[in-house]
Short mmCIF file of C-alpha atoms in Angstrom, two decimals:
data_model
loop_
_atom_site.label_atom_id
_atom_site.label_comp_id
_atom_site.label_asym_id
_atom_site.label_seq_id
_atom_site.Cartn_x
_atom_site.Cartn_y
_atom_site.Cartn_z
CA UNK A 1 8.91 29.83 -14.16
CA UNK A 2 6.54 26.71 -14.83
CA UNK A 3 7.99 25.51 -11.34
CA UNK A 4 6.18 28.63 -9.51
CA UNK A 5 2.47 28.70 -10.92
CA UNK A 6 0.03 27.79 -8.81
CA UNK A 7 -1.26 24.98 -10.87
CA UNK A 8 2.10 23.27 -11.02
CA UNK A 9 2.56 23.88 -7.24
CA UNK A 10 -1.51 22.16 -6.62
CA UNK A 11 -0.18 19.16 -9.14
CA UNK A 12 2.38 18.92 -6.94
CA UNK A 13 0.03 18.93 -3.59
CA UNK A 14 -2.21 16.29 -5.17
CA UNK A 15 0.73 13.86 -6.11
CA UNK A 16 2.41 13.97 -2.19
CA UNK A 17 -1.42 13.20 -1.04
CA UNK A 18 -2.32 10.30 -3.81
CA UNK A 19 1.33 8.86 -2.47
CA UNK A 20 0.50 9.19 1.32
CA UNK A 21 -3.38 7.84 0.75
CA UNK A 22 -2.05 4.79 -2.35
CA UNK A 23 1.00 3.97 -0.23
CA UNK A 24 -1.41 2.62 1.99
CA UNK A 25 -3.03 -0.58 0.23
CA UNK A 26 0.78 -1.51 -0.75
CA UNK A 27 1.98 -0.76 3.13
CA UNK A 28 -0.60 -3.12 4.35
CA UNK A 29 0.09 -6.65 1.97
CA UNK A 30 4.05 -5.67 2.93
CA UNK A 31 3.92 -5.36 6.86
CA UNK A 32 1.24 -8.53 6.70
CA UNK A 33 3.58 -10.61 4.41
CA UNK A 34 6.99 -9.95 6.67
CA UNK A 35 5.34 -9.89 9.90
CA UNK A 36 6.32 -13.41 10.76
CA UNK A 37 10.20 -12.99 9.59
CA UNK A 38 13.32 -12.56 11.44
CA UNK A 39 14.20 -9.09 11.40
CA UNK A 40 16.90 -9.38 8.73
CA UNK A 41 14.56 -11.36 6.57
CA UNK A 42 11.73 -8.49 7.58
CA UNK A 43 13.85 -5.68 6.41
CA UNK A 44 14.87 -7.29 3.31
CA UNK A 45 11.54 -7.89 2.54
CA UNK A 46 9.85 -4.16 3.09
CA UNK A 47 12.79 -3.01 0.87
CA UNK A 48 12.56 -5.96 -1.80
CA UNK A 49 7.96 -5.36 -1.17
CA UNK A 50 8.80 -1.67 -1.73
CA UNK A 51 10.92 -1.73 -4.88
CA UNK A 52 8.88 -4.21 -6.78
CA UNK A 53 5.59 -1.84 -6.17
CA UNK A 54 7.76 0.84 -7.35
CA UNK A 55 9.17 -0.99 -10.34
CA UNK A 56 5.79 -2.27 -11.36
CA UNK A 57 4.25 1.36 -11.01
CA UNK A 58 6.91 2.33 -13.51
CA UNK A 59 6.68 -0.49 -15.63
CA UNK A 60 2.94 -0.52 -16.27
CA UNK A 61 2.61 3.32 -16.27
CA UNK A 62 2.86 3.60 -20.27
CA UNK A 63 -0.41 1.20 -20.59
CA UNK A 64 -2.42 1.72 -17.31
CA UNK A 65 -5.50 2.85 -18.63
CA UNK A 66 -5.35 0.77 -21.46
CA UNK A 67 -5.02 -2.39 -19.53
CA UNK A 68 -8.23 -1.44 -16.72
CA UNK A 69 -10.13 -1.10 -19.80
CA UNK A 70 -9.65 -4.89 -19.60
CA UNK A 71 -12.59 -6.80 -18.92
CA UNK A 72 -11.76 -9.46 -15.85
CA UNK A 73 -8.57 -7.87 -15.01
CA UNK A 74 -9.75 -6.54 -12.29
CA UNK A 75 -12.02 -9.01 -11.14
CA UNK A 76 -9.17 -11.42 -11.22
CA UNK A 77 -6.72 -9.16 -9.16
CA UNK A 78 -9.76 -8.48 -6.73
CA UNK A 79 -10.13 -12.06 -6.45
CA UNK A 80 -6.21 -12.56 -5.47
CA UNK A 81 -6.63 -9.99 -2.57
CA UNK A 82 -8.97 -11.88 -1.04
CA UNK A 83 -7.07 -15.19 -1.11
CA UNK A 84 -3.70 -13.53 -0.04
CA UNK A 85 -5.51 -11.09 2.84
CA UNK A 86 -7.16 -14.88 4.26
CA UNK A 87 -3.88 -16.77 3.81
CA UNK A 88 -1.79 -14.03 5.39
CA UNK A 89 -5.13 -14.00 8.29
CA UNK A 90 -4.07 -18.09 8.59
CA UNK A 91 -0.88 -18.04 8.81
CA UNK A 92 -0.61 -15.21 11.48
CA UNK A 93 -2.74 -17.24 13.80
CA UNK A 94 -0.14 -20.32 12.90
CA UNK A 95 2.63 -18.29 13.59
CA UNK A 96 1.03 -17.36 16.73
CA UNK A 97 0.22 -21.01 17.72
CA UNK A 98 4.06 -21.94 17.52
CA UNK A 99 4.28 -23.52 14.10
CA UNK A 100 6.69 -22.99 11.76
CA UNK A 101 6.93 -18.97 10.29
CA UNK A 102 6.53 -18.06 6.76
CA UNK A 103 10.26 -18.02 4.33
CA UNK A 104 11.07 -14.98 2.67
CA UNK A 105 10.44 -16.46 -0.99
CA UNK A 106 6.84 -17.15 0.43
CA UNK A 107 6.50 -13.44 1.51
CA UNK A 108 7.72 -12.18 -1.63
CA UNK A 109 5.14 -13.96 -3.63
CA UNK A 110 2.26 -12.74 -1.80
CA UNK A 111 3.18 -9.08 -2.22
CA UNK A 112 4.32 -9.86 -5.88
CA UNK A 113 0.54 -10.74 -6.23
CA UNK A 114 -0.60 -7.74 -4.53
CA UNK A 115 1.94 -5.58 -5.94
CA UNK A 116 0.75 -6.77 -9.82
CA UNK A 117 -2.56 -6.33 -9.01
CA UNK A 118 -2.91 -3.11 -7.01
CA UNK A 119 -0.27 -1.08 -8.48
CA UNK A 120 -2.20 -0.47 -11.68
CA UNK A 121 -5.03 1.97 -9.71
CA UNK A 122 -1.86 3.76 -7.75
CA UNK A 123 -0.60 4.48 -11.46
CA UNK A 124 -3.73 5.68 -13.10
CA UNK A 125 -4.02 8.12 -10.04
CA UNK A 126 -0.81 9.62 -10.03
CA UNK A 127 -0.14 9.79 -14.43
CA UNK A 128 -3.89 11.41 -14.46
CA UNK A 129 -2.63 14.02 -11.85
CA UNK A 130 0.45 14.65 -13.65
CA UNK A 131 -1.36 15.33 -17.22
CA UNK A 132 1.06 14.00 -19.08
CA UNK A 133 3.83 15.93 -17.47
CA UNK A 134 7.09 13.59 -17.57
CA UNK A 135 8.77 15.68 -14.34
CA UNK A 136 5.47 14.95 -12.51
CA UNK A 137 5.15 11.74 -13.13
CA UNK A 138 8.97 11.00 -12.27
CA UNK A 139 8.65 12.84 -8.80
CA UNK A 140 4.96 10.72 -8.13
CA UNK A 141 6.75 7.51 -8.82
CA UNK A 142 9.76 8.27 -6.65
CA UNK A 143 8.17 9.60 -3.82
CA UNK A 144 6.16 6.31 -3.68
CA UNK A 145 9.61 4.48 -2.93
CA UNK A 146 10.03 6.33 0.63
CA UNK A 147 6.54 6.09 1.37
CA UNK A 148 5.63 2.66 0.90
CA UNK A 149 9.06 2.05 3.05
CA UNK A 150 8.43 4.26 5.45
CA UNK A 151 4.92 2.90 6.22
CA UNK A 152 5.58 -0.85 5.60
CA UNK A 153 7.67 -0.62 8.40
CA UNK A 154 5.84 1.09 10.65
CA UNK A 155 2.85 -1.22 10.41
CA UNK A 156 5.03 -4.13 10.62
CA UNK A 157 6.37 -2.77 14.10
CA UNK A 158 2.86 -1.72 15.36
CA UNK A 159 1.73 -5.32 14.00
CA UNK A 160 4.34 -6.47 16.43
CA UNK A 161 2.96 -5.35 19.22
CA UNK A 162 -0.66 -4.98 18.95
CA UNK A 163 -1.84 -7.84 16.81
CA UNK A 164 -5.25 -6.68 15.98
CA UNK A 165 -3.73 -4.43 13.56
CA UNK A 166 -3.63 -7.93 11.31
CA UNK A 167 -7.15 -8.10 11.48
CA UNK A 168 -7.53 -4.74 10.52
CA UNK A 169 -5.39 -4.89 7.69
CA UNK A 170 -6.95 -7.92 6.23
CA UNK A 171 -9.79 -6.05 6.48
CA UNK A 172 -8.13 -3.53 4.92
CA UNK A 173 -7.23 -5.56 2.15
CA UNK A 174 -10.60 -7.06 1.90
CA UNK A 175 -12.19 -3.96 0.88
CA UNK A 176 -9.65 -3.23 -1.63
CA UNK A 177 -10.70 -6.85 -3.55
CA UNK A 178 -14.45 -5.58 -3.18
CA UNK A 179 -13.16 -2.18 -4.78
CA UNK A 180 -11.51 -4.10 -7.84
CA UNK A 181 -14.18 -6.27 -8.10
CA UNK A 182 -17.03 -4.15 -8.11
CA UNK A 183 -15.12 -1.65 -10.40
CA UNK A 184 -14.41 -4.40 -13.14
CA UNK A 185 -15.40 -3.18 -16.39
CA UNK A 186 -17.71 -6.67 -17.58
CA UNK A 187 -18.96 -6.29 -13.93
CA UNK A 188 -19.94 -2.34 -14.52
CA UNK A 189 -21.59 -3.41 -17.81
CA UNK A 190 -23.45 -6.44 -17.16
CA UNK A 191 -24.54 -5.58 -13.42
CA UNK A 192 -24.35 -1.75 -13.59
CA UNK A 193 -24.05 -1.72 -9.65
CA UNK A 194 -25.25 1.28 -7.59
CA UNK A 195 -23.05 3.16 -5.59
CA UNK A 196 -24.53 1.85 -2.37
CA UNK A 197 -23.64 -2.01 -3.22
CA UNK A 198 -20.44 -1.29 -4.44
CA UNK A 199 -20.15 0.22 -0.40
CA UNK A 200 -21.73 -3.02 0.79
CA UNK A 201 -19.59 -5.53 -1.20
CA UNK A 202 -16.80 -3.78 0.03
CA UNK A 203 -17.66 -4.37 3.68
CA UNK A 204 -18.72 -7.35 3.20
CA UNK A 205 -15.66 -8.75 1.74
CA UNK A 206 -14.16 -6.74 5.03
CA UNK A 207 -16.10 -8.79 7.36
CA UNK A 208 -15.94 -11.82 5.38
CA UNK A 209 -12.23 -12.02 4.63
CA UNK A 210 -11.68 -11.56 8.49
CA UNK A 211 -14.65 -14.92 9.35
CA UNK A 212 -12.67 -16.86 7.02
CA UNK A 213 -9.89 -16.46 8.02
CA UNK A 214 -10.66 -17.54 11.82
CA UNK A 215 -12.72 -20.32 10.71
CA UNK A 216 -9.98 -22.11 8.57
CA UNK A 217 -7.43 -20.97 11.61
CA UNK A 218 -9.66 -22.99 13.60
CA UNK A 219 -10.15 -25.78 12.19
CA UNK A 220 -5.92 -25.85 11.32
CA UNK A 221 -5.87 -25.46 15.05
CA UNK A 222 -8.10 -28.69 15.71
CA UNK A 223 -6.21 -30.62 12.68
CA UNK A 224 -3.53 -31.84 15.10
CA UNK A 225 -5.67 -32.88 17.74
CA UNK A 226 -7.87 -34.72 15.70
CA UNK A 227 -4.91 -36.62 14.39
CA UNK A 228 -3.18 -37.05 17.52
CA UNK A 229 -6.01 -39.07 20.01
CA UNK A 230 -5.01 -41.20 22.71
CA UNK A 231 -5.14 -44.72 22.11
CA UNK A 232 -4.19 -44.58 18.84
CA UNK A 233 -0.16 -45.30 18.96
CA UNK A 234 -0.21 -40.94 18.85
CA UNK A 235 1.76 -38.52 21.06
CA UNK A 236 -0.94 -34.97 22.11
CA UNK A 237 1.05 -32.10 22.01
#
């Protein structure tokens, strides 16, 4: 009978929405991280991306909110965002430009990274929903698998095919590190930020992950020609 009360049924609700809304930071490092592969290489890595955010969800869910008590855990994995959501920005427009794509190994350790650093959050979310209610917490982790599958590749098709979606996603990603960062418990303490910087930093970092990201793709663009001038015993491409 637990199965048909209405506060099970709303537990349920708010687990399948925390799933569709959290499957979304992990969807985005995924589909950014494979874009570049051959399609067997791509699907193996949504379905390797998938199962390690899975497996880390499950493996950190015993000590979540013991370990974002941390001070500088967050700040750290905020930190790593923003590297991996500028890389990822860099290497798209290198990929674009004809040079060489990203291996799978590569891809895997940038959404390792993201995966270790983002899946803590997803956790908190979904074992504070449950309350402590193993059957709960099984069917949040579980339906995550599907989800983050399901959406990884999606993105990575769309990403395809319209590729201002990467911008967007490192944007994406961008305001997740501001997030982490902002939310850091010796940040909280020492700085006490209001709500309305925490917004700012966030967009910010949106904004700024995106600049840096075309700047250094510039000036990788230029490196060649600077190298190669005529004259100079060097072939222009």
């Amino acid at each position: 009978m637990e199965f048909l009360t209405t506060q099970f049924l709303l537990d349920v609700l708010a687990i399948v929405l925390i799933d569709l809304l959290l499957a979304g930071d992990n969807a985005v490092i995924i589909a950014l991280a494979v874009k570049s592969l051959p399609p067997r290489e791509k699907k193996i890595g949504i379905m390797v991306g998938a199962g390690l955010a899975v497996v880390l969800r499950i493996g950190l869910t015993f000590f979540a909110a013991q370990l974002l008590l941390l001070q500088f855990v967050k700040l750290v994995g905020g930190l790593l965002i923003l590297w991996i959501a500028v890389k990822l920005l860099v290497q798209d427009s290198d990929n674009a430009h004809g040079k060489q794509a990203s291996n799978l190994w590569e891809a895997m350790t940038y959404i390792l990274i993201a995966d270790i650093t983002m899946s803590t959050d997803n956790i908190l979310a979904i074992a504070g929903t449950s309350k402590g209610h193993i059957g709960l917490l099984i069917f949040g982790l579980g339906l995550s698998i599907p989800f983050v599958v399901f959406t990884s590749s999606l993105l990575s098709r769309i990403m395809d095919r319209f590729p201002i979606i990467v911008i967007i996603g490192s944007a994406i990603l961008g305001r997740v590190g501001g997030e982490m960062i902002m939310t850091d418990p010796y940040v909280k303490a020492t700085f006490a930020p209001p709500d309305w910087l925490n917004y700012l930093v966030q967009a910010v970092l949106a904004v700024g992950v995106v600049a840096a990201g075309k700047l250094l793709s510039r000036k990788v663009e230029a490196t060649p020609k600077i190298m190669a001038t005529p004259g100079k015993g060097a072939a222009v491409d």
